[in-house]
mmCIF file of C-alpha atoms and ligand atoms in Angstrom:
data_model
loop_
_atom_site.group_PDB
_atom_site.id
_atom_site.type_symbol
_atom_site.label_atom_id
_atom_site.label_comp_id
_atom_site.label_asym_id
_atom_site.label_seq_id
_atom_site.Cartn_x
_atom_site.Cartn_y
_atom_site.Cartn_z
ATOM 1 C CA MET A 25 91.142 18.886 65.146
ATOM 2 C CA ALA A 26 92.128 16.719 62.505
ATOM 3 C CA LEU A 27 93.262 13.155 62.406
ATOM 4 C CA ILE A 28 96.611 13.210 60.608
ATOM 5 C CA VAL A 29 98.597 10.258 59.282
ATOM 6 C CA GLN A 30 102.457 11.289 58.600
ATOM 7 C CA LYS A 31 105.186 9.493 57.428
ATOM 8 C CA TYR A 32 108.781 10.158 57.779
ATOM 9 C CA GLY A 33 111.347 8.564 55.388
ATOM 10 C CA GLY A 34 114.840 7.212 55.678
ATOM 11 C CA THR A 35 116.517 10.523 55.489
ATOM 12 C CA SER A 36 114.221 12.515 57.482
ATOM 13 C CA VAL A 37 115.221 9.708 60.577
ATOM 14 C CA GLY A 38 118.764 9.061 59.462
ATOM 15 C CA SER A 39 120.592 10.517 62.725
ATOM 16 C CA PRO A 40 119.711 10.990 66.393
ATOM 17 C CA GLU A 41 119.600 14.670 65.390
ATOM 18 C CA ARG A 42 116.950 14.013 62.511
ATOM 19 C CA ILE A 43 115.061 11.997 64.875
ATOM 20 C CA ARG A 44 114.612 14.804 67.562
ATOM 21 C CA ASP A 45 113.969 17.355 65.004
ATOM 22 C CA VAL A 46 111.306 14.869 63.621
ATOM 23 C CA ALA A 47 109.953 14.744 67.169
ATOM 24 C CA ARG A 48 109.871 18.580 67.571
ATOM 25 C CA ARG A 49 107.900 18.715 64.367
ATOM 26 C CA ILE A 50 105.482 16.209 65.436
ATOM 27 C CA LYS A 51 105.111 18.005 68.686
ATOM 28 C CA ARG A 52 104.041 21.320 66.892
ATOM 29 C CA TRP A 53 101.491 19.396 65.083
ATOM 30 C CA LYS A 54 100.123 17.812 68.291
ATOM 31 C CA MET A 55 99.978 21.298 70.040
ATOM 32 C CA GLN A 56 97.831 22.467 67.283
ATOM 33 C CA GLY A 57 95.361 19.932 68.603
ATOM 34 C CA HIS A 58 95.561 17.301 65.910
ATOM 35 C CA GLN A 59 95.483 13.340 66.653
ATOM 36 C CA LEU A 60 98.428 11.961 64.855
ATOM 37 C CA VAL A 61 99.713 8.506 63.822
ATOM 38 C CA VAL A 62 103.299 8.396 62.526
ATOM 39 C CA VAL A 63 105.010 5.976 60.185
ATOM 40 C CA VAL A 64 108.554 5.709 60.049
ATOM 41 C CA SER A 65 111.025 4.215 57.588
ATOM 42 C CA ALA A 66 114.568 2.903 58.678
ATOM 43 C CA MET A 67 117.306 5.103 59.149
ATOM 44 C CA SER A 68 118.478 5.884 55.445
ATOM 45 C CA GLY A 69 120.745 3.154 54.254
ATOM 46 C CA GLU A 70 119.999 0.733 56.974
ATOM 47 C CA THR A 71 117.751 -1.558 54.699
ATOM 48 C CA ASN A 72 120.340 -1.629 51.930
ATOM 49 C CA ARG A 73 123.004 -2.608 54.684
ATOM 50 C CA LEU A 74 120.630 -5.513 56.157
ATOM 51 C CA ILE A 75 120.189 -7.049 52.775
ATOM 52 C CA ALA A 76 123.947 -6.762 52.060
ATOM 53 C CA LEU A 77 124.766 -8.428 55.061
ATOM 54 C CA ALA A 78 122.068 -11.265 54.465
ATOM 55 C CA LYS A 79 123.731 -11.804 51.171
ATOM 56 C CA GLU A 80 127.218 -12.289 52.633
ATOM 57 C CA VAL A 81 125.942 -15.020 54.609
ATOM 58 C CA SER A 82 123.746 -16.405 51.981
ATOM 59 C CA PRO A 83 123.802 -15.724 48.534
ATOM 60 C CA ASN A 84 120.050 -16.364 48.091
ATOM 61 C CA PRO A 85 118.224 -15.857 51.161
ATOM 62 C CA HIS A 86 115.111 -17.445 51.818
ATOM 63 C CA PRO A 87 112.482 -14.583 51.501
ATOM 64 C CA ARG A 88 110.786 -15.295 54.978
ATOM 65 C CA GLU A 89 114.163 -14.865 56.888
ATOM 66 C CA LEU A 90 114.956 -11.921 54.796
ATOM 67 C CA ASP A 91 111.822 -10.224 55.985
ATOM 68 C CA VAL A 92 112.439 -11.248 59.662
ATOM 69 C CA MET A 93 115.781 -9.265 59.055
ATOM 70 C CA VAL A 94 114.998 -6.358 57.082
ATOM 71 C CA SER A 95 112.025 -5.560 59.061
ATOM 72 C CA THR A 96 114.189 -4.766 61.903
ATOM 73 C CA GLY A 97 115.287 -1.337 60.626
ATOM 74 C CA GLU A 98 111.920 0.081 61.323
ATOM 75 C CA GLN A 99 111.749 -1.497 64.718
ATOM 76 C CA VAL A 100 114.716 0.564 65.639
ATOM 77 C CA THR A 101 113.335 4.022 64.703
ATOM 78 C CA ILE A 102 109.874 3.647 65.787
ATOM 79 C CA ALA A 103 111.356 2.852 69.362
ATOM 80 C CA LEU A 104 113.585 5.979 69.011
ATOM 81 C CA LEU A 105 111.150 8.518 67.870
ATOM 82 C CA ALA A 106 108.776 7.383 70.617
ATOM 83 C CA MET A 107 111.732 8.085 73.113
ATOM 84 C CA ALA A 108 112.485 11.433 71.586
ATOM 85 C CA LEU A 109 108.814 12.405 71.880
ATOM 86 C CA GLN A 110 108.617 11.336 75.413
ATOM 87 C CA ASP A 111 111.704 13.509 76.175
ATOM 88 C CA LEU A 112 109.548 16.680 74.935
ATOM 89 C CA GLY A 113 106.804 15.690 77.290
ATOM 90 C CA ILE A 114 104.536 14.230 74.495
ATOM 91 C CA LYS A 115 102.821 10.707 75.133
ATOM 92 C CA ALA A 116 103.891 8.393 72.556
ATOM 93 C CA LYS A 117 103.767 4.695 71.930
ATOM 94 C CA SER A 118 105.429 2.542 69.262
ATOM 95 C CA TYR A 119 104.156 -0.492 67.541
ATOM 96 C CA THR A 120 105.623 -3.058 64.779
ATOM 97 C CA GLY A 121 103.379 -3.997 61.971
ATOM 98 C CA GLY A 122 102.372 -7.222 63.708
ATOM 99 C CA GLN A 123 101.524 -5.433 66.936
ATOM 100 C CA VAL A 124 98.799 -3.092 65.330
ATOM 101 C CA LYS A 125 98.227 -5.401 63.323
ATOM 102 C CA VAL A 126 98.941 -5.007 59.610
ATOM 103 C CA LEU A 127 97.647 -8.318 58.290
ATOM 104 C CA THR A 128 98.922 -8.960 55.117
ATOM 105 C CA ASP A 129 99.145 -11.969 52.442
ATOM 106 C CA SER A 130 102.281 -14.313 52.503
ATOM 107 C CA THR A 131 104.029 -13.142 49.580
ATOM 108 C CA PHE A 132 107.257 -12.362 51.493
ATOM 109 C CA THR A 133 109.410 -9.230 50.436
ATOM 110 C CA LYS A 134 106.535 -7.861 48.468
ATOM 111 C CA ALA A 135 103.376 -8.628 50.484
ATOM 112 C CA ARG A 136 99.974 -6.743 49.831
ATOM 113 C CA ILE A 137 98.042 -5.344 52.763
ATOM 114 C CA LEU A 138 94.807 -7.151 53.615
ATOM 115 C CA SER A 139 93.547 -5.093 56.529
ATOM 116 C CA ILE A 140 94.447 -3.043 59.388
ATOM 117 C CA ASP A 141 93.267 -3.621 63.042
ATOM 118 C CA GLU A 142 92.231 0.040 64.151
ATOM 119 C CA HIS A 143 91.611 -1.124 68.039
ATOM 120 C CA ASN A 144 95.023 -0.221 69.524
ATOM 121 C CA ILE A 145 95.598 2.868 67.548
ATOM 122 C CA ARG A 146 91.963 4.269 68.410
ATOM 123 C CA SER A 147 92.284 3.881 72.059
ATOM 124 C CA ASP A 148 95.809 5.476 72.336
ATOM 125 C CA LEU A 149 94.441 8.441 70.111
ATOM 126 C CA GLU A 150 91.518 8.790 72.409
ATOM 127 C CA ASP A 151 94.126 8.854 75.215
ATOM 128 C CA ASP A 152 96.024 11.789 73.591
ATOM 129 C CA THR A 153 99.013 9.346 72.780
ATOM 130 C CA VAL A 154 100.955 9.793 69.342
ATOM 131 C CA VAL A 155 101.064 6.653 67.756
ATOM 132 C CA ILE A 156 104.085 5.610 65.980
ATOM 133 C CA VAL A 157 103.956 2.671 63.643
ATOM 134 C CA ALA A 158 106.723 0.791 61.729
ATOM 135 C CA GLY A 159 106.347 1.343 57.971
ATOM 136 C CA PHE A 160 107.128 -1.298 55.139
ATOM 137 C CA GLN A 161 105.929 -4.387 57.327
ATOM 138 C CA GLY A 162 103.059 -6.569 58.441
ATOM 139 C CA VAL A 163 102.347 -9.941 59.635
ATOM 140 C CA ASP A 164 100.279 -12.977 57.677
ATOM 141 C CA GLU A 165 97.470 -15.191 58.958
ATOM 142 C CA GLN A 166 100.218 -17.393 60.417
ATOM 143 C CA GLY A 167 101.694 -14.470 62.219
ATOM 144 C CA ASN A 168 104.915 -14.567 59.868
ATOM 145 C CA ILE A 169 106.660 -11.247 59.602
ATOM 146 C CA THR A 170 106.449 -9.777 55.799
ATOM 147 C CA THR A 171 107.532 -6.661 54.179
ATOM 148 C CA LEU A 172 105.740 -4.798 51.542
ATOM 149 C CA GLY A 173 108.469 -4.110 48.791
ATOM 150 C CA ARG A 174 111.176 -1.360 48.801
ATOM 151 C CA GLY A 175 109.791 1.936 49.626
ATOM 152 C CA GLY A 176 106.934 0.330 51.153
ATOM 153 C CA SER A 177 106.318 2.631 54.072
ATOM 154 C CA ASP A 178 104.665 5.055 51.750
ATOM 155 C CA THR A 179 102.121 2.404 51.743
ATOM 156 C CA SER A 180 101.977 1.724 55.178
ATOM 157 C CA ALA A 181 101.103 5.312 55.752
ATOM 158 C CA VAL A 182 98.634 5.224 52.834
ATOM 159 C CA ALA A 183 96.835 2.160 54.107
ATOM 160 C CA LEU A 184 96.733 3.306 57.709
ATOM 161 C CA ALA A 185 95.244 6.732 56.579
ATOM 162 C CA ALA A 186 92.499 4.749 54.561
ATOM 163 C CA ALA A 187 91.827 2.587 57.471
ATOM 164 C CA LEU A 188 91.429 5.309 59.981
ATOM 165 C CA LYS A 189 89.666 7.715 57.561
ATOM 166 C CA ALA A 190 92.447 10.150 58.189
ATOM 167 C CA ASP A 191 91.926 13.763 57.034
ATOM 168 C CA GLU A 192 95.324 13.737 55.518
ATOM 169 C CA CYS A 193 98.351 11.447 54.835
ATOM 170 C CA GLN A 194 101.333 13.566 54.897
ATOM 171 C CA ILE A 195 104.673 12.102 53.222
ATOM 172 C CA TYR A 196 107.421 13.736 54.747
ATOM 173 C CA THR A 197 110.530 13.455 52.693
ATOM 174 C CA ASP A 198 113.993 15.278 51.628
ATOM 175 C CA VAL A 199 112.246 17.251 48.732
ATOM 176 C CA ASP A 200 109.661 19.885 49.029
ATOM 177 C CA GLY A 201 107.100 18.372 46.633
ATOM 178 C CA VAL A 202 106.526 16.826 43.189
ATOM 179 C CA TYR A 203 108.537 18.778 40.270
ATOM 180 C CA THR A 204 107.848 19.235 37.043
ATOM 181 C CA THR A 205 110.799 16.954 36.056
ATOM 182 C CA ASP A 206 114.037 16.107 38.017
ATOM 183 C CA PRO A 207 115.654 19.723 39.103
ATOM 184 C CA ARG A 208 119.237 17.699 38.667
ATOM 185 C CA VAL A 209 118.329 17.557 34.928
ATOM 186 C CA VAL A 210 116.618 20.676 34.384
ATOM 187 C CA PRO A 211 117.429 23.474 37.097
ATOM 188 C CA GLU A 212 114.231 25.363 35.955
ATOM 189 C CA ALA A 213 111.870 22.585 37.128
ATOM 190 C CA ARG A 214 109.227 23.888 39.228
ATOM 191 C CA LYS A 215 107.320 22.558 42.194
ATOM 192 C CA LEU A 216 103.812 21.745 41.479
ATOM 193 C CA ASP A 217 101.230 22.663 44.071
ATOM 194 C CA ARG A 218 99.006 19.999 43.285
ATOM 195 C CA ILE A 219 98.870 17.071 40.793
ATOM 196 C CA THR A 220 96.096 14.286 40.145
ATOM 197 C CA PHE A 221 96.461 10.696 41.289
ATOM 198 C CA GLU A 222 96.399 9.567 37.944
ATOM 199 C CA GLU A 223 99.461 12.081 36.761
ATOM 200 C CA MET A 224 101.277 10.765 39.817
ATOM 201 C CA LEU A 225 100.684 7.252 39.140
ATOM 202 C CA GLU A 226 102.032 7.912 35.639
ATOM 203 C CA MET A 227 105.003 9.947 37.086
ATOM 204 C CA ALA A 228 105.887 7.327 39.409
ATOM 205 C CA SER A 229 105.988 4.404 37.249
ATOM 206 C CA LEU A 230 107.770 6.758 34.372
ATOM 207 C CA GLY A 231 110.694 7.136 36.780
ATOM 208 C CA SER A 232 109.977 9.848 39.164
ATOM 209 C CA LYS A 233 110.917 8.193 42.649
ATOM 210 C CA VAL A 234 108.999 10.498 45.093
ATOM 211 C CA LEU A 235 106.742 7.918 46.214
ATOM 212 C CA GLN A 236 106.114 4.201 46.030
ATOM 213 C CA ILE A 237 103.604 3.485 43.149
ATOM 214 C CA ARG A 238 101.735 1.084 45.058
ATOM 215 C CA SER A 239 101.107 3.813 47.790
ATOM 216 C CA VAL A 240 99.706 6.107 44.960
ATOM 217 C CA GLU A 241 97.238 3.450 43.298
ATOM 218 C CA PHE A 242 96.249 2.866 47.245
ATOM 219 C CA ALA A 243 95.624 6.556 47.782
ATOM 220 C CA GLY A 244 93.666 6.880 44.520
ATOM 221 C CA LYS A 245 91.502 3.760 45.371
ATOM 222 C CA TYR A 246 90.567 4.803 48.609
ATOM 223 C CA LYS A 247 90.478 8.655 48.183
ATOM 224 C CA VAL A 248 92.950 9.434 50.693
ATOM 225 C CA LYS A 249 94.218 13.130 50.628
ATOM 226 C CA LEU A 250 97.882 12.660 49.880
ATOM 227 C CA ARG A 251 100.483 15.233 50.275
ATOM 228 C CA VAL A 252 104.227 15.217 49.853
ATOM 229 C CA LEU A 253 106.184 17.757 51.653
ATOM 230 C CA SER A 254 109.715 18.151 53.125
ATOM 231 C CA SER A 255 110.789 17.397 56.787
ATOM 232 C CA PHE A 256 113.983 19.532 56.076
ATOM 233 C CA GLU A 257 112.178 22.985 56.250
ATOM 234 C CA GLU A 258 112.886 25.168 59.395
ATOM 235 C CA GLU A 259 110.234 25.954 62.099
ATOM 236 C CA GLY A 260 108.224 28.863 60.478
ATOM 237 C CA LYS A 261 109.413 28.276 56.921
ATOM 238 C CA GLU A 262 107.491 25.489 56.007
ATOM 239 C CA THR A 263 105.874 25.195 52.949
ATOM 240 C CA SER A 264 102.661 23.102 51.905
ATOM 241 C CA GLY A 265 104.396 20.876 49.388
ATOM 242 C CA THR A 266 102.522 19.180 46.644
ATOM 243 C CA LEU A 267 98.790 17.736 47.086
ATOM 244 C CA ILE A 268 97.804 14.767 45.202
ATOM 245 C CA THR A 269 93.988 15.292 44.496
ATOM 246 C CA VAL A 270 91.519 12.964 43.094
ATOM 247 C CA GLU A 271 89.554 15.751 41.191
ATOM 248 C CA GLU A 272 91.178 17.751 38.562
ATOM 249 C CA ASP A 273 91.162 21.357 39.462
ATOM 250 C CA THR A 274 88.673 23.119 37.507
ATOM 251 C CA THR A 275 88.983 26.586 38.979
ATOM 252 C CA MET A 276 92.246 27.110 37.264
ATOM 253 C CA GLU A 277 93.148 26.667 33.616
ATOM 254 C CA GLN A 278 94.654 23.202 33.356
ATOM 255 C CA PRO A 279 97.930 23.008 32.023
ATOM 256 C CA ILE A 280 98.235 20.648 29.145
ATOM 257 C CA ILE A 281 101.262 19.068 30.577
ATOM 258 C CA SER A 282 101.898 18.673 34.147
ATOM 259 C CA GLY A 283 105.467 16.992 34.108
ATOM 260 C CA ILE A 284 108.135 15.284 32.038
ATOM 261 C CA ALA A 285 109.335 11.974 33.441
ATOM 262 C CA PHE A 286 112.211 9.905 32.459
ATOM 263 C CA ASN A 287 113.781 6.503 33.067
ATOM 264 C CA ARG A 288 117.112 5.281 32.129
ATOM 265 C CA ASP A 289 116.494 1.694 33.362
ATOM 266 C CA GLU A 290 115.540 0.523 29.874
ATOM 267 C CA ALA A 291 116.465 -1.735 27.376
ATOM 268 C CA LYS A 292 115.131 -2.751 23.806
ATOM 269 C CA LEU A 293 115.020 -6.183 22.081
ATOM 270 C CA THR A 294 114.315 -6.930 18.724
ATOM 271 C CA VAL A 295 113.507 -10.280 17.001
ATOM 272 C CA LEU A 296 113.962 -9.651 13.277
ATOM 273 C CA GLY A 297 112.471 -11.836 10.463
ATOM 274 C CA VAL A 298 109.799 -13.316 12.384
ATOM 275 C CA PRO A 299 107.101 -15.171 10.603
ATOM 276 C CA ASP A 300 103.988 -12.931 10.251
ATOM 277 C CA ARG A 301 101.502 -15.311 11.361
ATOM 278 C CA PRO A 302 99.014 -15.661 14.204
ATOM 279 C CA GLY A 303 100.501 -16.689 17.783
ATOM 280 C CA ILE A 304 103.865 -15.326 17.391
ATOM 281 C CA ALA A 305 103.548 -12.583 19.652
ATOM 282 C CA SER A 306 102.636 -14.925 22.454
ATOM 283 C CA GLN A 307 105.379 -17.313 21.548
ATOM 284 C CA ILE A 308 108.001 -14.422 21.621
ATOM 285 C CA LEU A 309 106.601 -12.943 24.990
ATOM 286 C CA GLY A 310 105.398 -16.058 26.643
ATOM 287 C CA PRO A 311 108.887 -17.211 27.654
ATOM 288 C CA ILE A 312 109.675 -13.747 28.599
ATOM 289 C CA SER A 313 106.820 -13.432 31.063
ATOM 290 C CA GLU A 314 107.240 -17.039 32.457
ATOM 291 C CA ALA A 315 110.833 -16.048 33.502
ATOM 292 C CA ASN A 316 108.965 -13.110 35.486
ATOM 293 C CA ILE A 317 110.451 -10.399 33.000
ATOM 294 C CA ASP A 318 108.199 -7.451 32.822
ATOM 295 C CA VAL A 319 107.682 -6.157 29.371
ATOM 296 C CA ASP A 320 106.821 -2.493 28.861
ATOM 297 C CA MET A 321 106.354 -1.089 25.430
ATOM 298 C CA ILE A 322 105.803 -3.428 22.366
ATOM 299 C CA ILE A 323 106.036 -2.724 18.589
ATOM 300 C CA GLN A 324 105.321 -5.108 15.702
ATOM 301 C CA ASN A 325 105.707 -3.814 12.173
ATOM 302 C CA VAL A 326 103.683 -4.363 9.200
ATOM 303 C CA GLY A 327 104.960 -7.489 7.585
ATOM 304 C CA HIS A 328 106.673 -7.993 4.096
ATOM 305 C CA ASP A 329 107.267 -11.191 2.280
ATOM 306 C CA GLY A 330 105.513 -12.945 4.992
ATOM 307 C CA THR A 331 107.988 -11.683 7.875
ATOM 308 C CA THR A 332 107.826 -8.836 10.239
ATOM 309 C CA ASP A 333 110.196 -7.583 13.082
ATOM 310 C CA PHE A 334 108.986 -7.489 16.608
ATOM 311 C CA SER A 335 110.500 -5.151 19.553
ATOM 312 C CA PHE A 336 109.940 -4.661 23.322
ATOM 313 C CA THR A 337 111.603 -2.930 26.004
ATOM 314 C CA VAL A 338 112.374 -4.275 29.563
ATOM 315 C CA ASN A 339 113.926 -3.108 32.493
ATOM 316 C CA ARG A 340 117.615 -2.666 31.856
ATOM 317 C CA GLY A 341 118.507 -5.356 34.721
ATOM 318 C CA GLU A 342 116.539 -7.975 32.896
ATOM 319 C CA TYR A 343 118.355 -7.334 29.846
ATOM 320 C CA ALA A 344 120.610 -9.986 29.452
ATOM 321 C CA ARG A 345 118.150 -12.576 30.888
ATOM 322 C CA ALA A 346 115.595 -11.683 28.109
ATOM 323 C CA LEU A 347 118.476 -11.548 25.145
ATOM 324 C CA LYS A 348 119.317 -15.152 26.435
ATOM 325 C CA ILE A 349 115.871 -16.174 26.359
ATOM 326 C CA LEU A 350 115.176 -14.889 22.787
ATOM 327 C CA GLU A 351 118.401 -16.680 21.674
ATOM 328 C CA GLU A 352 118.059 -20.271 23.059
ATOM 329 C CA GLN A 353 114.396 -20.469 23.403
ATOM 330 C CA VAL A 354 112.491 -18.194 20.903
ATOM 331 C CA LYS A 355 114.584 -17.690 17.960
ATOM 332 C CA PRO A 356 115.059 -21.389 16.960
ATOM 333 C CA HIS A 357 111.467 -22.187 17.904
ATOM 334 C CA ILE A 358 109.801 -19.638 15.491
ATOM 335 C CA GLY A 359 112.623 -19.485 12.930
ATOM 336 C CA ALA A 360 113.538 -15.960 13.301
ATOM 337 C CA ARG A 361 116.447 -14.399 11.246
ATOM 338 C CA ALA A 362 118.388 -12.700 14.131
ATOM 339 C CA ILE A 363 118.088 -11.041 17.562
ATOM 340 C CA GLU A 364 119.015 -7.457 18.395
ATOM 341 C CA GLY A 365 119.334 -5.822 21.469
ATOM 342 C CA ASP A 366 120.417 -2.230 22.865
ATOM 343 C CA ASN A 367 120.710 -1.394 26.227
ATOM 344 C CA LYS A 368 121.551 2.169 25.853
ATOM 345 C CA ILE A 369 118.159 3.564 25.454
ATOM 346 C CA CYS A 370 115.733 5.622 27.723
ATOM 347 C CA LYS A 371 112.335 6.303 27.947
ATOM 348 C CA VAL A 372 111.132 10.137 27.861
ATOM 349 C CA SER A 373 107.377 10.927 28.674
ATOM 350 C CA ALA A 374 105.002 13.825 28.716
ATOM 351 C CA VAL A 375 102.153 13.471 31.384
ATOM 352 C CA GLY A 376 99.279 15.513 31.642
ATOM 353 C CA VAL A 377 95.288 15.199 32.091
ATOM 354 C CA GLY A 378 95.085 18.304 29.902
ATOM 355 C CA MET A 379 95.923 15.919 26.919
ATOM 356 C CA ARG A 380 92.529 14.967 27.148
ATOM 357 C CA SER A 381 91.240 18.141 25.910
ATOM 358 C CA HIS A 382 94.060 19.296 23.778
ATOM 359 C CA PRO A 383 94.902 17.482 20.683
ATOM 360 C CA GLY A 384 98.338 18.113 18.943
ATOM 361 C CA VAL A 385 100.579 17.211 22.181
ATOM 362 C CA ALA A 386 102.074 14.084 20.184
ATOM 363 C CA SER A 387 102.894 16.057 17.370
ATOM 364 C CA LYS A 388 104.523 18.901 19.059
ATOM 365 C CA MET A 389 106.506 16.451 21.233
ATOM 366 C CA PHE A 390 107.875 14.620 17.829
ATOM 367 C CA ARG A 391 108.653 18.105 16.482
ATOM 368 C CA VAL A 392 110.569 19.476 19.353
ATOM 369 C CA LEU A 393 112.613 16.249 19.566
ATOM 370 C CA ALA A 394 113.053 16.315 15.603
ATOM 371 C CA GLU A 395 114.346 20.036 15.983
ATOM 372 C CA GLU A 396 117.256 18.714 18.109
ATOM 373 C CA GLY A 397 117.794 15.722 15.702
ATOM 374 C CA ILE A 398 116.881 13.583 18.425
ATOM 375 C CA ASN A 399 115.513 9.929 16.468
ATOM 376 C CA ILE A 400 112.360 8.230 18.093
ATOM 377 C CA GLN A 401 112.713 4.700 18.428
ATOM 378 C CA MET A 402 109.564 3.766 19.551
ATOM 379 C CA ILE A 403 106.198 5.191 20.829
ATOM 380 C CA SER A 404 103.723 4.448 23.277
ATOM 381 C CA THR A 405 100.658 6.499 24.574
ATOM 382 C CA SER A 406 97.800 6.548 26.946
ATOM 383 C CA GLU A 407 95.121 9.084 27.390
ATOM 384 C CA ILE A 408 97.260 11.120 29.640
ATOM 385 C CA LYS A 409 100.926 10.415 28.645
ATOM 386 C CA ILE A 410 103.005 10.184 25.626
ATOM 387 C CA SER A 411 106.516 8.107 25.883
ATOM 388 C CA VAL A 412 109.212 7.978 23.539
ATOM 389 C CA VAL A 413 112.082 5.845 23.687
ATOM 390 C CA VAL A 414 115.291 7.574 22.376
ATOM 391 C CA ASP A 415 119.005 6.883 22.644
ATOM 392 C CA GLU A 416 120.412 7.255 26.070
ATOM 393 C CA LYS A 417 122.907 9.996 25.225
ATOM 394 C CA TYR A 418 119.799 12.174 24.231
ATOM 395 C CA LEU A 419 118.289 11.914 27.765
ATOM 396 C CA GLU A 420 119.243 15.313 29.172
ATOM 397 C CA LEU A 421 118.673 17.247 25.950
ATOM 398 C CA ALA A 422 115.250 15.674 25.258
ATOM 399 C CA VAL A 423 113.851 16.203 28.870
ATOM 400 C CA ARG A 424 115.354 20.019 28.628
ATOM 401 C CA VAL A 425 113.595 20.888 25.253
ATOM 402 C CA LEU A 426 110.388 19.157 26.193
ATOM 403 C CA HIS A 427 109.980 21.008 29.277
ATOM 404 C CA GLN A 428 110.699 24.164 27.943
ATOM 405 C CA ALA A 429 108.365 23.673 24.732
ATOM 406 C CA PHE A 430 105.508 22.738 27.083
ATOM 407 C CA GLY A 431 106.123 25.797 29.258
ATOM 408 C CA LEU A 432 106.756 24.002 32.329
ATOM 409 C CA ASP A 433 109.534 26.473 33.514
ATOM 410 C CA LYS A 434 107.098 29.218 33.654
ATOM 411 C CA ALA A 435 104.614 29.293 36.676
ATOM 412 C CA PRO A 436 101.169 28.788 35.424
ATOM 413 C CA ALA A 437 99.114 32.250 34.851
HETATM 414 N N1 LIG B 508 112.975 0.939 54.551
HETATM 415 C C1 LIG B 508 112.366 0.400 53.450
HETATM 416 C C2 LIG B 508 113.254 0.492 52.148
HETATM 417 O O1 LIG B 508 114.048 1.073 52.269
HETATM 418 C C3 LIG B 508 110.839 0.771 53.483
HETATM 419 C C4 LIG B 508 110.831 2.369 53.149
HETATM 420 O O2 LIG B 508 111.836 3.103 53.347
HETATM 421 O O3 LIG B 508 109.940 2.979 52.691
HETATM 422 O O4 LIG B 508 112.790 0.317 51.128
HETATM 423 MG MG1 LIG B 509 110.811 6.387 49.774
#
């Protein structure tokens, strides 16, 4: 008998039929003798609908009130799932985040979990009851309802699994696991049987949207055994998804690269003719960070004649704001020659822990791109990833040729 935390995402509970189907799946796990804590998201589209509704009433809703409102999506699905289970003869009980309670800080719309009270959950589990917990939500010290940021139900599930020391945390979604790249771009993409937390974290922050980044960080930190799997597979035809592990699998020859991630959501800004002296980087990026704009890659060139060029990337949604700040606050202040911007770029990354022990990954990546005539505009590396910024029109081509060059379309030997 194991204690399993399962999470079902929005599409998995997107209709009454889907909810009844999830209930049957939970019943099968229960009949095998396991204890189950189930976290659910709102029905697909519901959180977006609620946010849009709020904005129709008030263009800039107060975050506290927004949380009171958007948390209702999950309150609906926990009750529906409990009803569906009870109809199958399974004891089930639903809890909102506040009822559990999932204590968070007071950062409305992106709160962090501080602690989870196990008391109610443990006693229900003892009583043979399936415990159903609303994802995405918690409550602060003052009793205010909070939410954990978009996609936050993943984090709810992992945090519960960590608090309860569950044997496994299963994230049920509409794909059957984590892939070597997006199969919509490369049809030959393969499902990975396992991937390390570090790789998953890079994949998630580089644009693979299977799991909320925070949930992966959390799982790595608390060593929660995490598995991504599909809730759409028929009974008897279920596969075991992708296991996200703490340890690298040393029994197998490690592939050098585990996946190719990409992100279209990027924009590049360049400050030209910047005086080459101490303090310039902070004078350029200071006002950007004060405006709460996240900067990703940064490049400063070697100076000539006392000036240099300084480039960085931001999320495409922040491009216009960043450009305005550079034009109005930075350029006149530091005496730069001009500001240039490009919001038709993308980032393509090769990720793999195998890079640590295999030199030459970067040079191979650059050669493969060069052979296709793809110009690299920026490069950044970490111990387990190499990212390049290229023109957006080359995105599909770059991902495809890299996926093939690193042998990801073939099953590992
Ligand atoms: N319902 C929330 C959202 O759409 C939380 C989640 O689904 O994980 O972001
Ligand atoms: Mg999600």
